[in-house]
Structure formats: C-alpha cells, structure tokens
PDB file of C-alpha atoms in Angstrom:
ATOM      1  CA  UNK A  19      57.278   2.185  -3.538  1.00  0.00           C
ATOM      2  CA  UNK A  20      55.054   4.421  -1.406  1.00  0.00           C
ATOM      3  CA  UNK A  21      52.235   4.201  -3.985  1.00  0.00           C
ATOM      4  CA  UNK A  22      52.421   0.391  -4.040  1.00  0.00           C
ATOM      5  CA  UNK A  23      52.224   0.305  -0.229  1.00  0.00           C
ATOM      6  CA  UNK A  24      49.232   2.655  -0.253  1.00  0.00           C
ATOM      7  CA  UNK A  25      47.452   0.452  -2.828  1.00  0.00           C
ATOM      8  CA  UNK A  26      48.120  -2.675  -0.753  1.00  0.00           C
ATOM      9  CA  UNK A  27      46.759  -0.981   2.385  1.00  0.00           C
ATOM     10  CA  UNK A  28      43.665   0.185   0.518  1.00  0.00           C
ATOM     11  CA  UNK A  29      43.063  -3.313  -0.857  1.00  0.00           C
ATOM     12  CA  UNK A  30      43.464  -4.783   2.623  1.00  0.00           C
ATOM     13  CA  UNK A  31      41.006  -2.248   4.033  1.00  0.00           C
ATOM     14  CA  UNK A  32      38.466  -3.154   1.335  1.00  0.00           C
ATOM     15  CA  UNK A  33      38.877  -6.862   2.067  1.00  0.00           C
ATOM     16  CA  UNK A  34      38.298  -6.259   5.780  1.00  0.00           C
ATOM     17  CA  UNK A  35      35.277  -4.013   5.135  1.00  0.00           C
ATOM     18  CA  UNK A  36      33.690  -6.496   2.727  1.00  0.00           C
ATOM     19  CA  UNK A  37      34.144  -9.283   5.274  1.00  0.00           C
ATOM     20  CA  UNK A  38      32.643  -7.049   7.976  1.00  0.00           C
ATOM     21  CA  UNK A  39      29.650  -6.188   5.776  1.00  0.00           C
ATOM     22  CA  UNK A  40      29.162  -9.902   5.027  1.00  0.00           C
ATOM     23  CA  UNK A  41      28.993 -10.582   8.777  1.00  0.00           C
ATOM     24  CA  UNK A  42      26.466  -7.787   9.399  1.00  0.00           C
ATOM     25  CA  UNK A  43      24.272  -8.942   6.481  1.00  0.00           C
ATOM     26  CA  UNK A  44      24.315 -12.483   7.862  1.00  0.00           C
ATOM     27  CA  UNK A  45      23.440 -11.149  11.310  1.00  0.00           C
ATOM     28  CA  UNK A  46      20.455  -9.212   9.892  1.00  0.00           C
ATOM     29  CA  UNK A  47      19.189 -12.314   8.076  1.00  0.00           C
ATOM     30  CA  UNK A  48      19.511 -14.247  11.331  1.00  0.00           C
ATOM     31  CA  UNK A  49      17.332 -11.572  12.981  1.00  0.00           C
ATOM     32  CA  UNK A  50      14.619 -12.221  10.362  1.00  0.00           C
ATOM     33  CA  UNK A  51      15.315  -9.332   7.965  1.00  0.00           C
ATOM     34  CA  UNK A  52      14.663  -9.799   4.238  1.00  0.00           C
ATOM     35  CA  UNK A  53      17.797  -8.183   2.844  1.00  0.00           C
ATOM     36  CA  UNK A  54      18.901  -7.225  -0.675  1.00  0.00           C
ATOM     37  CA  UNK A  55      22.331  -7.254  -2.279  1.00  0.00           C
ATOM     38  CA  UNK A  56      25.359  -5.106  -1.411  1.00  0.00           C
ATOM     39  CA  UNK A  57      23.891  -3.782   1.857  1.00  0.00           C
ATOM     40  CA  UNK A  58      26.519  -2.090   4.038  1.00  0.00           C
ATOM     41  CA  UNK A  59      26.033  -1.876   7.816  1.00  0.00           C
ATOM     42  CA  UNK A  60      28.637   0.150   9.670  1.00  0.00           C
ATOM     43  CA  UNK A  61      27.950  -1.085  13.174  1.00  0.00           C
ATOM     44  CA  UNK A  62      25.161  -3.459  14.204  1.00  0.00           C
ATOM     45  CA  UNK A  63      21.671  -1.924  14.138  1.00  0.00           C
ATOM     46  CA  UNK A  64      19.243  -2.898  16.884  1.00  0.00           C
ATOM     47  CA  UNK A  65      16.446  -4.952  15.328  1.00  0.00           C
ATOM     48  CA  UNK A  66      13.228  -6.161  16.947  1.00  0.00           C
ATOM     49  CA  UNK A  67      10.635  -7.866  14.743  1.00  0.00           C
ATOM     50  CA  UNK A  68       7.498  -9.216  16.404  1.00  0.00           C
ATOM     51  CA  UNK A  69       5.882 -12.404  15.107  1.00  0.00           C
ATOM     52  CA  UNK A  70       4.266 -11.768  11.728  1.00  0.00           C
ATOM     53  CA  UNK A  71       6.173  -8.505  11.195  1.00  0.00           C
ATOM     54  CA  UNK A  72       8.290  -7.876   8.099  1.00  0.00           C
ATOM     55  CA  UNK A  73      11.453  -5.788   7.718  1.00  0.00           C
ATOM     56  CA  UNK A  74      12.510  -5.611   4.070  1.00  0.00           C
ATOM     57  CA  UNK A  75      15.750  -3.875   3.068  1.00  0.00           C
ATOM     58  CA  UNK A  76      16.485  -3.265  -0.626  1.00  0.00           C
ATOM     59  CA  UNK A  77      19.732  -3.302  -2.593  1.00  0.00           C
ATOM     60  CA  UNK A  78      22.754  -1.056  -1.957  1.00  0.00           C
ATOM     61  CA  UNK A  79      21.421   0.316   1.326  1.00  0.00           C
ATOM     62  CA  UNK A  80      23.885   1.841   3.806  1.00  0.00           C
ATOM     63  CA  UNK A  81      23.074   1.811   7.522  1.00  0.00           C
ATOM     64  CA  UNK A  82      25.347   3.740   9.879  1.00  0.00           C
ATOM     65  CA  UNK A  83      24.753   2.275  13.310  1.00  0.00           C
ATOM     66  CA  UNK A  84      27.853   3.246  15.277  1.00  0.00           C
ATOM     67  CA  UNK A  85      29.424   6.563  16.356  1.00  0.00           C
ATOM     68  CA  UNK A  86      32.511   5.899  14.216  1.00  0.00           C
ATOM     69  CA  UNK A  87      30.387   5.467  11.080  1.00  0.00           C
ATOM     70  CA  UNK A  88      29.174   9.068  10.817  1.00  0.00           C
ATOM     71  CA  UNK A  89      30.205  12.234  12.640  1.00  0.00           C
ATOM     72  CA  UNK A  90      26.569  12.910  13.576  1.00  0.00           C
ATOM     73  CA  UNK A  91      25.821   9.446  14.979  1.00  0.00           C
ATOM     74  CA  UNK A  92      26.613  10.551  18.510  1.00  0.00           C
ATOM     75  CA  UNK A  93      23.771   8.608  20.139  1.00  0.00           C
ATOM     76  CA  UNK A  94      24.894   5.250  18.817  1.00  0.00           C
ATOM     77  CA  UNK A  95      22.989   2.628  16.928  1.00  0.00           C
ATOM     78  CA  UNK A  96      20.167   2.694  14.399  1.00  0.00           C
ATOM     79  CA  UNK A  97      17.008   1.033  15.747  1.00  0.00           C
ATOM     80  CA  UNK A  98      14.324  -0.833  13.787  1.00  0.00           C
ATOM     81  CA  UNK A  99      11.125  -2.000  15.514  1.00  0.00           C
ATOM     82  CA  UNK A 100       8.413  -3.841  13.588  1.00  0.00           C
ATOM     83  CA  UNK A 101       5.213  -4.821  15.405  1.00  0.00           C
ATOM     84  CA  UNK A 102       3.254  -8.032  14.833  1.00  0.00           C
ATOM     85  CA  UNK A 103       1.666  -7.906  11.377  1.00  0.00           C
ATOM     86  CA  UNK A 104       3.428  -4.640  10.472  1.00  0.00           C
ATOM     87  CA  UNK A 105       5.735  -3.961   7.513  1.00  0.00           C
ATOM     88  CA  UNK A 106       8.796  -1.737   7.285  1.00  0.00           C
ATOM     89  CA  UNK A 107      10.030  -1.573   3.694  1.00  0.00           C
ATOM     90  CA  UNK A 108      13.294   0.235   2.876  1.00  0.00           C
ATOM     91  CA  UNK A 109      13.955   0.786  -0.842  1.00  0.00           C
ATOM     92  CA  UNK A 110      17.160   0.582  -2.855  1.00  0.00           C
ATOM     93  CA  UNK A 111      20.140   2.932  -2.294  1.00  0.00           C
ATOM     94  CA  UNK A 112      18.725   4.316   0.958  1.00  0.00           C
ATOM     95  CA  UNK A 113      21.066   5.754   3.613  1.00  0.00           C
ATOM     96  CA  UNK A 114      20.187   5.767   7.329  1.00  0.00           C
ATOM     97  CA  UNK A 115      22.371   7.112  10.148  1.00  0.00           C
ATOM     98  CA  UNK A 116      21.749   6.611  13.860  1.00  0.00           C
ATOM     99  CA  UNK A 117      17.955   6.876  13.692  1.00  0.00           C
ATOM    100  CA  UNK A 118      14.906   5.070  15.109  1.00  0.00           C
ATOM    101  CA  UNK A 119      12.195   3.686  12.845  1.00  0.00           C
ATOM    102  CA  UNK A 120       9.120   2.219  14.538  1.00  0.00           C
ATOM    103  CA  UNK A 121       6.524   0.468  12.358  1.00  0.00           C
ATOM    104  CA  UNK A 122       3.319  -0.476  14.173  1.00  0.00           C
ATOM    105  CA  UNK A 123       1.351  -0.716  10.909  1.00  0.00           C
ATOM    106  CA  UNK A 124       3.301   0.245   7.770  1.00  0.00           C
ATOM    107  CA  UNK A 125       6.267   2.423   6.840  1.00  0.00           C
ATOM    108  CA  UNK A 126       7.679   2.635   3.316  1.00  0.00           C
ATOM    109  CA  UNK A 127      10.917   4.454   2.473  1.00  0.00           C
ATOM    110  CA  UNK A 128      11.508   5.083  -1.233  1.00  0.00           C
ATOM    111  CA  UNK A 129      14.603   4.482  -3.322  1.00  0.00           C
ATOM    112  CA  UNK A 130      17.488   6.914  -2.914  1.00  0.00           C
ATOM    113  CA  UNK A 131      16.200   8.495   0.300  1.00  0.00           C
ATOM    114  CA  UNK A 132      18.681   9.706   2.944  1.00  0.00           C
ATOM    115  CA  UNK A 133      17.808   9.852   6.648  1.00  0.00           C
ATOM    116  CA  UNK A 134      20.105  11.933   8.853  1.00  0.00           C
ATOM    117  CA  UNK A 135      21.269  11.080  12.356  1.00  0.00           C
ATOM    118  CA  UNK A 136      18.981  11.248  15.360  1.00  0.00           C
ATOM    119  CA  UNK A 137      15.696  11.046  13.430  1.00  0.00           C
ATOM    120  CA  UNK A 138      12.522   9.345  14.649  1.00  0.00           C
ATOM    121  CA  UNK A 139      10.008   7.898  12.203  1.00  0.00           C
ATOM    122  CA  UNK A 140       6.958   6.381  13.907  1.00  0.00           C
ATOM    123  CA  UNK A 141       3.543   5.546  12.456  1.00  0.00           C
ATOM    124  CA  UNK A 142       1.715   5.449  15.801  1.00  0.00           C
ATOM    125  CA  UNK A 143       0.990   7.623  18.838  1.00  0.00           C
ATOM    126  CA  UNK A 144       2.050   4.537  20.873  1.00  0.00           C
ATOM    127  CA  UNK A 145      -0.564   5.282  23.549  1.00  0.00           C
ATOM    128  CA  UNK A 146      -4.099   6.601  23.850  1.00  0.00           C
ATOM    129  CA  UNK A 147      -4.687  10.367  23.809  1.00  0.00           C
ATOM    130  CA  UNK A 148      -5.442  11.658  26.363  1.00  0.00           C
ATOM    131  CA  UNK A 149      -3.631   9.198  28.587  1.00  0.00           C
ATOM    132  CA  UNK A 150      -5.721   6.585  30.417  1.00  0.00           C
ATOM    133  CA  UNK A 151      -8.719   7.292  28.194  1.00  0.00           C
ATOM    134  CA  UNK A 152     -10.658   4.636  26.284  1.00  0.00           C
ATOM    135  CA  UNK A 153      -9.718   6.186  22.921  1.00  0.00           C
ATOM    136  CA  UNK A 154      -8.071   3.894  20.372  1.00  0.00           C
ATOM    137  CA  UNK A 155      -4.344   4.406  19.789  1.00  0.00           C
ATOM    138  CA  UNK A 156      -3.845   6.489  16.634  1.00  0.00           C
ATOM    139  CA  UNK A 157      -1.883   4.587  13.963  1.00  0.00           C
ATOM    140  CA  UNK A 158      -1.615   5.406  10.248  1.00  0.00           C
ATOM    141  CA  UNK A 159       0.957   4.395   7.583  1.00  0.00           C
ATOM    142  CA  UNK A 160       3.917   6.580   6.618  1.00  0.00           C
ATOM    143  CA  UNK A 161       5.050   6.811   2.980  1.00  0.00           C
ATOM    144  CA  UNK A 162       8.372   8.481   2.229  1.00  0.00           C
ATOM    145  CA  UNK A 163       8.806   8.590  -1.533  1.00  0.00           C
ATOM    146  CA  UNK A 164      11.940   8.511  -3.713  1.00  0.00           C
ATOM    147  CA  UNK A 165      15.012  10.743  -3.233  1.00  0.00           C
ATOM    148  CA  UNK A 166      13.799  12.448  -0.068  1.00  0.00           C
ATOM    149  CA  UNK A 167      16.366  13.980   2.301  1.00  0.00           C
ATOM    150  CA  UNK A 168      15.433  14.031   5.984  1.00  0.00           C
ATOM    151  CA  UNK A 169      17.746  16.268   8.005  1.00  0.00           C
ATOM    152  CA  UNK A 170      19.230  15.267  11.350  1.00  0.00           C
ATOM    153  CA  UNK A 171      17.025  15.127  14.473  1.00  0.00           C
ATOM    154  CA  UNK A 172      13.764  15.339  12.524  1.00  0.00           C
ATOM    155  CA  UNK A 173      10.561  13.561  13.557  1.00  0.00           C
ATOM    156  CA  UNK A 174       8.095  12.075  11.060  1.00  0.00           C
ATOM    157  CA  UNK A 175       4.714  11.268  12.586  1.00  0.00           C
ATOM    158  CA  UNK A 176       1.844   8.958  11.679  1.00  0.00           C
ATOM    159  CA  UNK A 177      -0.141   9.340   8.450  1.00  0.00           C
ATOM    160  CA  UNK A 178       2.496  11.460   6.705  1.00  0.00           C
ATOM    161  CA  UNK A 179       3.408  11.124   3.048  1.00  0.00           C
ATOM    162  CA  UNK A 180       6.554  12.942   1.898  1.00  0.00           C
ATOM    163  CA  UNK A 181       6.623  13.463  -1.857  1.00  0.00           C
ATOM    164  CA  UNK A 182       9.543  12.567  -4.105  1.00  0.00           C
ATOM    165  CA  UNK A 183      12.492  14.947  -4.143  1.00  0.00           C
ATOM    166  CA  UNK A 184      11.500  16.768  -0.972  1.00  0.00           C
ATOM    167  CA  UNK A 185      13.817  17.964   1.814  1.00  0.00           C
ATOM    168  CA  UNK A 186      12.978  18.045   5.519  1.00  0.00           C
ATOM    169  CA  UNK A 187      15.146  20.615   7.323  1.00  0.00           C
ATOM    170  CA  UNK A 188      17.086  19.439  10.367  1.00  0.00           C
ATOM    171  CA  UNK A 189      15.109  19.371  13.607  1.00  0.00           C
ATOM    172  CA  UNK A 190      11.705  19.494  11.949  1.00  0.00           C
ATOM    173  CA  UNK A 191       8.537  17.801  13.200  1.00  0.00           C
ATOM    174  CA  UNK A 192       6.468  16.636  10.238  1.00  0.00           C
ATOM    175  CA  UNK A 193       2.802  16.174  11.174  1.00  0.00           C
ATOM    176  CA  UNK A 194       1.193  16.639   7.731  1.00  0.00           C
ATOM    177  CA  UNK A 195       1.928  15.316   4.261  1.00  0.00           C
ATOM    178  CA  UNK A 196       4.503  17.107   2.110  1.00  0.00           C
ATOM    179  CA  UNK A 197       4.061  17.595  -1.655  1.00  0.00           C
ATOM    180  CA  UNK A 198       6.842  16.525  -4.037  1.00  0.00           C
ATOM    181  CA  UNK A 199       9.902  18.758  -4.539  1.00  0.00           C
ATOM    182  CA  UNK A 200       9.325  20.820  -1.403  1.00  0.00           C
ATOM    183  CA  UNK A 201      11.538  22.142   1.376  1.00  0.00           C
ATOM    184  CA  UNK A 202       9.801  21.970   4.746  1.00  0.00           C
ATOM    185  CA  UNK A 203      11.002  23.002   8.177  1.00  0.00           C
ATOM    186  CA  UNK A 204       9.937  23.923  11.683  1.00  0.00           C
ATOM    187  CA  UNK A 205       7.692  22.523  14.408  1.00  0.00           C
ATOM    188  CA  UNK A 206       5.212  21.782  13.022  1.00  0.00           C
ATOM    189  CA  UNK A 207       6.918  21.670   9.623  1.00  0.00           C
ATOM    190  CA  UNK A 208       5.658  24.091   6.971  1.00  0.00           C
ATOM    191  CA  UNK A 209       6.527  24.515   3.313  1.00  0.00           C
ATOM    192  CA  UNK A 210       9.427  26.951   2.959  1.00  0.00           C
ATOM    193  CA  UNK A 211      10.175  26.528  -0.710  1.00  0.00           C
ATOM    194  CA  UNK A 212       9.129  24.634  -3.846  1.00  0.00           C
ATOM    195  CA  UNK A 213      11.848  23.216  -6.120  1.00  0.00           C
ATOM    196  CA  UNK A 214      11.535  23.002  -9.859  1.00  0.00           C
ATOM    197  CA  UNK A 215      10.897  19.453 -11.087  1.00  0.00           C
ATOM    198  CA  UNK A 216      14.140  17.642 -11.767  1.00  0.00           C
TER     199      UNK A 216
END
C-alpha cells in the first residue's frame, strides 16, 4: 500500500515537473530563444536579446535559475544577455546554475559542459580601458569546448578558449586560453594539473 502511494506521488510529481518545463520552454521561445528538445528550466532565467542577436540552446540542457533549484544558487536567477548581432550558442546536455553569460560578440559552450553557480562569462571589457579614453572596447569570442567543468564563482574573460575535458577550480579568473584536459585555478588562473586523455 505504501509503495503504491509512493509511486503515485512520484508520477504526480513528474507530471507537474513536465508541465512546468513545458511552460518555461514556451516562455523562452516567446523571448526569442532557439531551443532544442527536452530542455529543463528550474526557475525562469532572465533573458535579454537585442535585435539581430541569437541565443541558441541545444537538446537536454538544464538551467537552474532559482534558489530552490540548486543549493549554490543563492543569488537567484541565471542571466543571458545577447547584444545586437551577437551569438550565444549552448550545446547539448549542458548544465548551468545561477550564472551570468554576456555575449557582445560570440560565446560557444560545448556539449556536456557544466557551469557552477555564481559564474560570469563575458566576451567583452564592456567599457574602454582606461576609462574615458578613446580606446576601442576590447571584445573577443569565448569558446568553451566539450565536457568542461567550471566551478562556482569563476569568471571567464574575453578571448578565452577552454579545451575539452578541462576543469576550472571554483573562484578562478580565467584570462588566457586553457589546453584540453587541464585543471586550472587561481586569479589569474594557472595550470595546476594535466589529466590523461580520456
């Protein structure tokens, strides 16, 4: 009897969750997102796409955008900003928790990558350096390859490529490209270890 009740409750929970995920997928499409199949949004991410910008989300992606969705999502929602003419492409089976991704030119996130809570990924300095100078604003694409793990509260800056299978330790600031199968950490991030190819 108790097992049958537990099964019924589980089935009801799955029905509710699937309906909820259907609503969030529909909401993302309404916001102009090109979205794949079986995407799960726990909470409603904040999405801003300027005219001519493209946000593309692959299949089986999970986005945790609410404090109840992940113990580390203490700051709330996941944010996506895509500037006019820019592209933010998120591959298949990617997981993102409570992070901000700002694409002024181009950001690509490879299949199977996981992005921990409180991260910032931004492909631009967002202002001239030094301030109030006539220098152009520095902007260069970011490429995060397949099966990368980015630890909580890390920052990935413009022009960085992170190779497949690499790990970014929590709280790191990545200013330079990372070779495949590497562990990097610190501010600025440095290579701490090389993994064997797998």
